[in-house]
mmCIF file of C-alpha atoms in Angstrom:
data_model
loop_
_atom_site.group_PDB
_atom_site.id
_atom_site.type_symbol
_atom_site.label_atom_id
_atom_site.label_comp_id
_atom_site.label_asym_id
_atom_site.label_seq_id
_atom_site.Cartn_x
_atom_site.Cartn_y
_atom_site.Cartn_z
ATOM 1 C CA UNK A 1 0.000 0.000 0.000
ATOM 2 C CA UNK A 2 1.005 3.670 -0.420
ATOM 3 C CA UNK A 3 1.339 4.052 3.354
ATOM 4 C CA UNK A 4 4.071 1.393 3.416
ATOM 5 C CA UNK A 5 6.032 3.210 0.732
ATOM 6 C CA UNK A 6 5.859 6.541 2.531
ATOM 7 C CA UNK A 7 6.618 5.145 6.001
ATOM 8 C CA UNK A 8 9.692 3.119 4.914
ATOM 9 C CA UNK A 9 11.638 6.319 4.163
ATOM 10 C CA UNK A 10 11.681 9.239 6.608
ATOM 11 C CA UNK A 11 10.456 12.309 4.695
ATOM 12 C CA UNK A 12 12.681 15.399 4.674
ATOM 13 C CA UNK A 13 11.666 18.190 7.064
ATOM 14 C CA UNK A 14 12.066 21.945 7.263
ATOM 15 C CA UNK A 15 14.331 23.453 9.999
ATOM 16 C CA UNK A 16 11.472 23.326 12.552
ATOM 17 C CA UNK A 17 10.768 19.636 11.856
ATOM 18 C CA UNK A 18 7.642 19.972 9.692
ATOM 19 C CA UNK A 19 7.714 16.998 7.282
ATOM 20 C CA UNK A 20 7.628 17.584 3.535
ATOM 21 C CA UNK A 21 4.678 16.211 1.578
ATOM 22 C CA UNK A 22 5.341 13.289 -0.778
ATOM 23 C CA UNK A 23 5.803 14.353 -4.385
ATOM 24 C CA UNK A 24 3.988 12.048 -6.795
ATOM 25 C CA UNK A 25 5.893 12.134 -10.072
ATOM 26 C CA UNK A 26 4.622 8.874 -11.526
ATOM 27 C CA UNK A 27 1.276 7.732 -10.128
ATOM 28 C CA UNK A 28 1.709 4.151 -11.418
ATOM 29 C CA UNK A 29 4.907 3.844 -9.309
ATOM 30 C CA UNK A 30 3.214 5.381 -6.245
ATOM 31 C CA UNK A 31 -0.080 3.480 -6.531
ATOM 32 C CA UNK A 32 0.515 -0.042 -7.846
ATOM 33 C CA UNK A 33 -3.168 -1.020 -8.111
ATOM 34 C CA UNK A 34 -6.624 0.577 -8.088
ATOM 35 C CA UNK A 35 -7.306 -0.921 -4.651
ATOM 36 C CA UNK A 36 -4.706 1.500 -3.233
ATOM 37 C CA UNK A 37 -6.352 4.617 -4.701
ATOM 38 C CA UNK A 38 -8.934 5.240 -1.946
ATOM 39 C CA UNK A 39 -6.497 4.776 0.982
ATOM 40 C CA UNK A 40 -3.948 6.995 -0.809
ATOM 41 C CA UNK A 41 -6.502 9.772 -1.424
ATOM 42 C CA UNK A 42 -7.669 9.491 2.209
ATOM 43 C CA UNK A 43 -4.051 9.689 3.406
ATOM 44 C CA UNK A 44 -3.464 12.833 1.277
ATOM 45 C CA UNK A 45 -6.631 14.438 2.666
ATOM 46 C CA UNK A 46 -5.499 13.734 6.253
ATOM 47 C CA UNK A 47 -2.093 15.286 5.521
ATOM 48 C CA UNK A 48 -3.737 18.369 3.965
ATOM 49 C CA UNK A 49 -5.892 18.754 7.123
ATOM 50 C CA UNK A 50 -2.800 18.510 9.352
ATOM 51 C CA UNK A 51 -0.916 21.095 7.281
ATOM 52 C CA UNK A 52 -3.941 23.435 7.367
ATOM 53 C CA UNK A 53 -4.160 23.042 11.163
ATOM 54 C CA UNK A 54 -0.440 23.874 11.482
ATOM 55 C CA UNK A 55 -0.918 26.828 9.122
ATOM 56 C CA UNK A 56 -3.719 28.321 11.279
ATOM 57 C CA UNK A 57 -1.652 27.914 14.477
ATOM 58 C CA UNK A 58 1.444 29.424 12.848
ATOM 59 C CA UNK A 59 -0.596 32.384 11.551
ATOM 60 C CA UNK A 60 -1.896 32.979 15.094
ATOM 61 C CA UNK A 61 1.605 32.822 16.543
ATOM 62 C CA UNK A 62 2.926 35.193 13.850
ATOM 63 C CA UNK A 63 0.100 37.676 14.529
ATOM 64 C CA UNK A 64 0.875 37.574 18.257
ATOM 65 C CA UNK A 65 4.520 38.351 17.496
ATOM 66 C CA UNK A 66 3.546 41.188 15.116
ATOM 67 C CA UNK A 67 1.507 42.720 17.945
ATOM 68 C CA UNK A 68 4.261 42.189 20.533
ATOM 69 C CA UNK A 69 7.297 43.493 18.568
ATOM 70 C CA UNK A 70 6.176 47.177 18.430
ATOM 71 C CA UNK A 71 5.579 47.128 22.224
ATOM 72 C CA UNK A 72 9.073 45.741 22.860
ATOM 73 C CA UNK A 73 10.590 48.354 20.494
ATOM 74 C CA UNK A 74 8.704 51.180 22.217
ATOM 75 C CA UNK A 75 9.808 50.015 25.666
ATOM 76 C CA UNK A 76 13.422 49.618 24.492
ATOM 77 C CA UNK A 77 13.397 53.148 23.024
ATOM 78 C CA UNK A 78 12.129 54.531 26.329
ATOM 79 C CA UNK A 79 14.795 52.657 28.327
ATOM 80 C CA UNK A 80 17.499 54.011 25.988
ATOM 81 C CA UNK A 81 16.056 57.526 26.292
ATOM 82 C CA UNK A 82 16.186 57.337 30.112
ATOM 83 C CA UNK A 83 19.715 55.915 29.986
ATOM 84 C CA UNK A 84 20.890 58.828 27.789
ATOM 85 C CA UNK A 85 19.286 61.373 30.132
ATOM 86 C CA UNK A 86 20.983 59.723 33.124
ATOM 87 C CA UNK A 87 24.378 59.832 31.371
ATOM 88 C CA UNK A 88 23.896 63.496 30.425
ATOM 89 C CA UNK A 89 24.914 65.315 33.612
ATOM 90 C CA UNK A 90 23.418 68.618 32.491
ATOM 91 C CA UNK A 91 19.980 67.102 31.802
ATOM 92 C CA UNK A 92 17.148 68.747 33.691
ATOM 93 C CA UNK A 93 14.240 66.933 35.295
ATOM 94 C CA UNK A 94 11.801 65.423 32.822
ATOM 95 C CA UNK A 95 8.106 66.262 33.117
ATOM 96 C CA UNK A 96 5.819 63.641 31.693
ATOM 97 C CA UNK A 97 2.376 62.063 31.801
ATOM 98 C CA UNK A 98 2.216 58.347 32.377
ATOM 99 C CA UNK A 99 -0.684 55.983 31.968
ATOM 100 C CA UNK A 100 -2.220 54.458 35.088
ATOM 101 C CA UNK A 101 -4.932 52.665 33.132
ATOM 102 C CA UNK A 102 -6.758 53.082 29.794
ATOM 103 C CA UNK A 103 -8.305 56.473 30.623
ATOM 104 C CA UNK A 104 -6.296 57.690 33.603
ATOM 105 C CA UNK A 105 -2.943 59.503 33.417
ATOM 106 C CA UNK A 106 -0.736 61.029 36.140
ATOM 107 C CA UNK A 107 1.760 63.852 35.848
ATOM 108 C CA UNK A 108 5.293 63.117 37.058
ATOM 109 C CA UNK A 109 8.671 64.761 37.285
ATOM 110 C CA UNK A 110 11.569 62.370 36.731
ATOM 111 C CA UNK A 111 15.045 63.536 37.654
ATOM 112 C CA UNK A 112 18.028 61.891 35.877
ATOM 113 C CA UNK A 113 19.211 60.603 39.274
ATOM 114 C CA UNK A 114 15.986 58.578 39.600
ATOM 115 C CA UNK A 115 16.667 56.536 36.476
ATOM 116 C CA UNK A 116 19.057 53.981 37.968
ATOM 117 C CA UNK A 117 16.412 51.299 37.464
ATOM 118 C CA UNK A 118 13.218 50.808 35.501
ATOM 119 C CA UNK A 119 10.131 48.720 36.177
ATOM 120 C CA UNK A 120 9.036 46.413 33.368
ATOM 121 C CA UNK A 121 5.811 44.482 32.940
ATOM 122 C CA UNK A 122 6.633 40.837 32.263
ATOM 123 C CA UNK A 123 3.016 39.804 31.712
ATOM 124 C CA UNK A 124 0.501 37.960 33.906
ATOM 125 C CA UNK A 125 0.342 41.042 36.192
ATOM 126 C CA UNK A 126 4.043 40.735 37.084
ATOM 127 C CA UNK A 127 6.295 43.795 37.194
ATOM 128 C CA UNK A 128 10.005 43.683 38.077
ATOM 129 C CA UNK A 129 12.628 46.340 38.710
ATOM 130 C CA UNK A 130 15.759 46.118 36.550
ATOM 131 C CA UNK A 131 18.947 48.184 36.556
ATOM 132 C CA UNK A 132 18.724 50.260 33.385
ATOM 133 C CA UNK A 133 21.641 48.499 31.596
ATOM 134 C CA UNK A 134 20.181 45.081 32.426
ATOM 135 C CA UNK A 135 16.742 46.193 31.186
ATOM 136 C CA UNK A 136 18.253 47.401 27.902
ATOM 137 C CA UNK A 137 20.145 44.128 27.442
ATOM 138 C CA UNK A 138 17.077 42.003 28.241
ATOM 139 C CA UNK A 139 14.822 43.995 25.891
ATOM 140 C CA UNK A 140 17.444 43.752 23.127
ATOM 141 C CA UNK A 141 17.462 39.968 23.533
ATOM 142 C CA UNK A 142 13.647 39.765 23.660
ATOM 143 C CA UNK A 143 13.358 41.882 20.502
ATOM 144 C CA UNK A 144 15.933 39.781 18.621
ATOM 145 C CA UNK A 145 14.203 36.544 19.720
ATOM 146 C CA UNK A 146 10.744 37.843 18.723
ATOM 147 C CA UNK A 147 12.012 38.987 15.298
ATOM 148 C CA UNK A 148 13.710 35.608 14.726
ATOM 149 C CA UNK A 149 10.523 33.766 15.759
ATOM 150 C CA UNK A 150 8.469 35.907 13.372
ATOM 151 C CA UNK A 151 10.898 35.178 10.513
ATOM 152 C CA UNK A 152 10.641 31.443 11.340
ATOM 153 C CA UNK A 153 6.823 31.656 11.359
ATOM 154 C CA UNK A 154 6.798 33.353 7.957
ATOM 155 C CA UNK A 155 9.195 30.727 6.581
ATOM 156 C CA UNK A 156 7.018 27.931 8.021
ATOM 157 C CA UNK A 157 3.858 29.463 6.526
ATOM 158 C CA UNK A 158 5.481 29.527 3.077
ATOM 159 C CA UNK A 159 6.615 25.910 3.526
ATOM 160 C CA UNK A 160 3.144 24.792 4.678
ATOM 161 C CA UNK A 161 1.452 26.474 1.692
ATOM 162 C CA UNK A 162 3.868 24.676 -0.654
ATOM 163 C CA UNK A 163 3.091 21.311 1.006
ATOM 164 C CA UNK A 164 -0.668 21.866 0.733
ATOM 165 C CA UNK A 165 -0.296 22.725 -2.984
ATOM 166 C CA UNK A 166 1.924 19.652 -3.544
ATOM 167 C CA UNK A 167 -0.685 17.399 -1.925
ATOM 168 C CA UNK A 168 -3.560 18.992 -3.865
ATOM 169 C CA UNK A 169 -1.664 18.322 -7.116
ATOM 170 C CA UNK A 170 -0.860 14.750 -5.975
ATOM 171 C CA UNK A 171 -4.542 14.176 -5.131
ATOM 172 C CA UNK A 172 -5.597 15.366 -8.599
ATOM 173 C CA UNK A 173 -2.975 13.153 -10.273
ATOM 174 C CA UNK A 174 -4.008 10.021 -8.360
ATOM 175 C CA UNK A 175 -7.711 10.734 -8.955
ATOM 176 C CA UNK A 176 -7.166 11.312 -12.708
ATOM 177 C CA UNK A 177 -5.021 8.176 -12.946
ATOM 178 C CA UNK A 178 -7.849 6.195 -11.331
ATOM 179 C CA UNK A 179 -10.400 7.629 -13.813
ATOM 180 C CA UNK A 180 -8.146 6.616 -16.763
ATOM 181 C CA UNK A 181 -7.711 3.095 -15.313
ATOM 182 C CA UNK A 182 -11.493 2.703 -14.929
ATOM 183 C CA UNK A 183 -12.046 3.802 -18.532
ATOM 184 C CA UNK A 184 -9.403 1.349 -19.758
ATOM 185 C CA UNK A 185 -11.005 -1.501 -17.816
ATOM 186 C CA UNK A 186 -14.445 -0.537 -19.136
ATOM 187 C CA UNK A 187 -13.151 -0.353 -22.734
ATOM 188 C CA UNK A 188 -11.382 -3.712 -22.362
ATOM 189 C CA UNK A 189 -14.562 -5.229 -20.914
ATOM 190 C CA UNK A 190 -16.654 -4.011 -23.882
ATOM 191 C CA UNK A 191 -14.053 -5.322 -26.330
ATOM 192 C CA UNK A 192 -14.225 -8.768 -24.722
ATOM 193 C CA UNK A 193 -18.041 -8.765 -24.876
ATOM 194 C CA UNK A 194 -18.016 -7.849 -28.589
ATOM 195 C CA UNK A 195 -15.475 -10.596 -29.319
ATOM 196 C CA UNK A 196 -17.657 -13.137 -27.508
ATOM 197 C CA UNK A 197 -20.779 -12.036 -29.474
ATOM 198 C CA UNK A 198 -18.892 -12.271 -32.808
ATOM 199 C CA UNK A 199 -17.754 -15.843 -31.945
#
C-alpha cells in the first residue's frame, strides 16, 4: 500500500521539523493497483488537514509576534532615552504624563538621578525592577528573539502552503489516474463482450 512506501523512508523536514509532503511524479509507481487509490486519497486528505491546522496555528503565533514586537521596540526606546538622560549630567528633570490605566494619566517629574532602574511588565500582572543596563540588554534579547521567531513563522507558513499545494496536485494526479484506469477496464470489458458475441 502507499502508506508502506511513505513510512519506509523518513520524509525530509524543514528546519522546525515539519515533514515535507510526498511528491507524486509517476502515479503508477506510487499506486501499484486501483485498490490503493482510496487509501492513498484518504491519506493525502489527512495530511492536507494537518498542514492546514499547522498553518492556522502558525498564523496565530505570527500575529501575536507582530503585535508584541512594536511594544518591545517602544519600551526599548524609552529605556534608551532614560539611559541617555541619566548619562547626560546637564539634563534637567523630565516632566511627563504616564498611563495608570486606559483612561487615567498622572503627571510626574523624573530627575536623571531617579533613572538607575526601571520597572518592566513581564506579563501575567508581574512587574520587576531592573537596573537600566540590564533592562536594555534584556529587551534587546527579547526583541531579537521575537524577530527571529516571526521570521521562522513566515518561513514555516510559506513551507506549509507549498506542502498543501503539492498534496492537492498529488490528489488530482491520483484521482485522474484512477479515472483513466477505470475507462481502460471498461473499454477492455466491452471489447471482450463484442469478441464473444462475434464468436
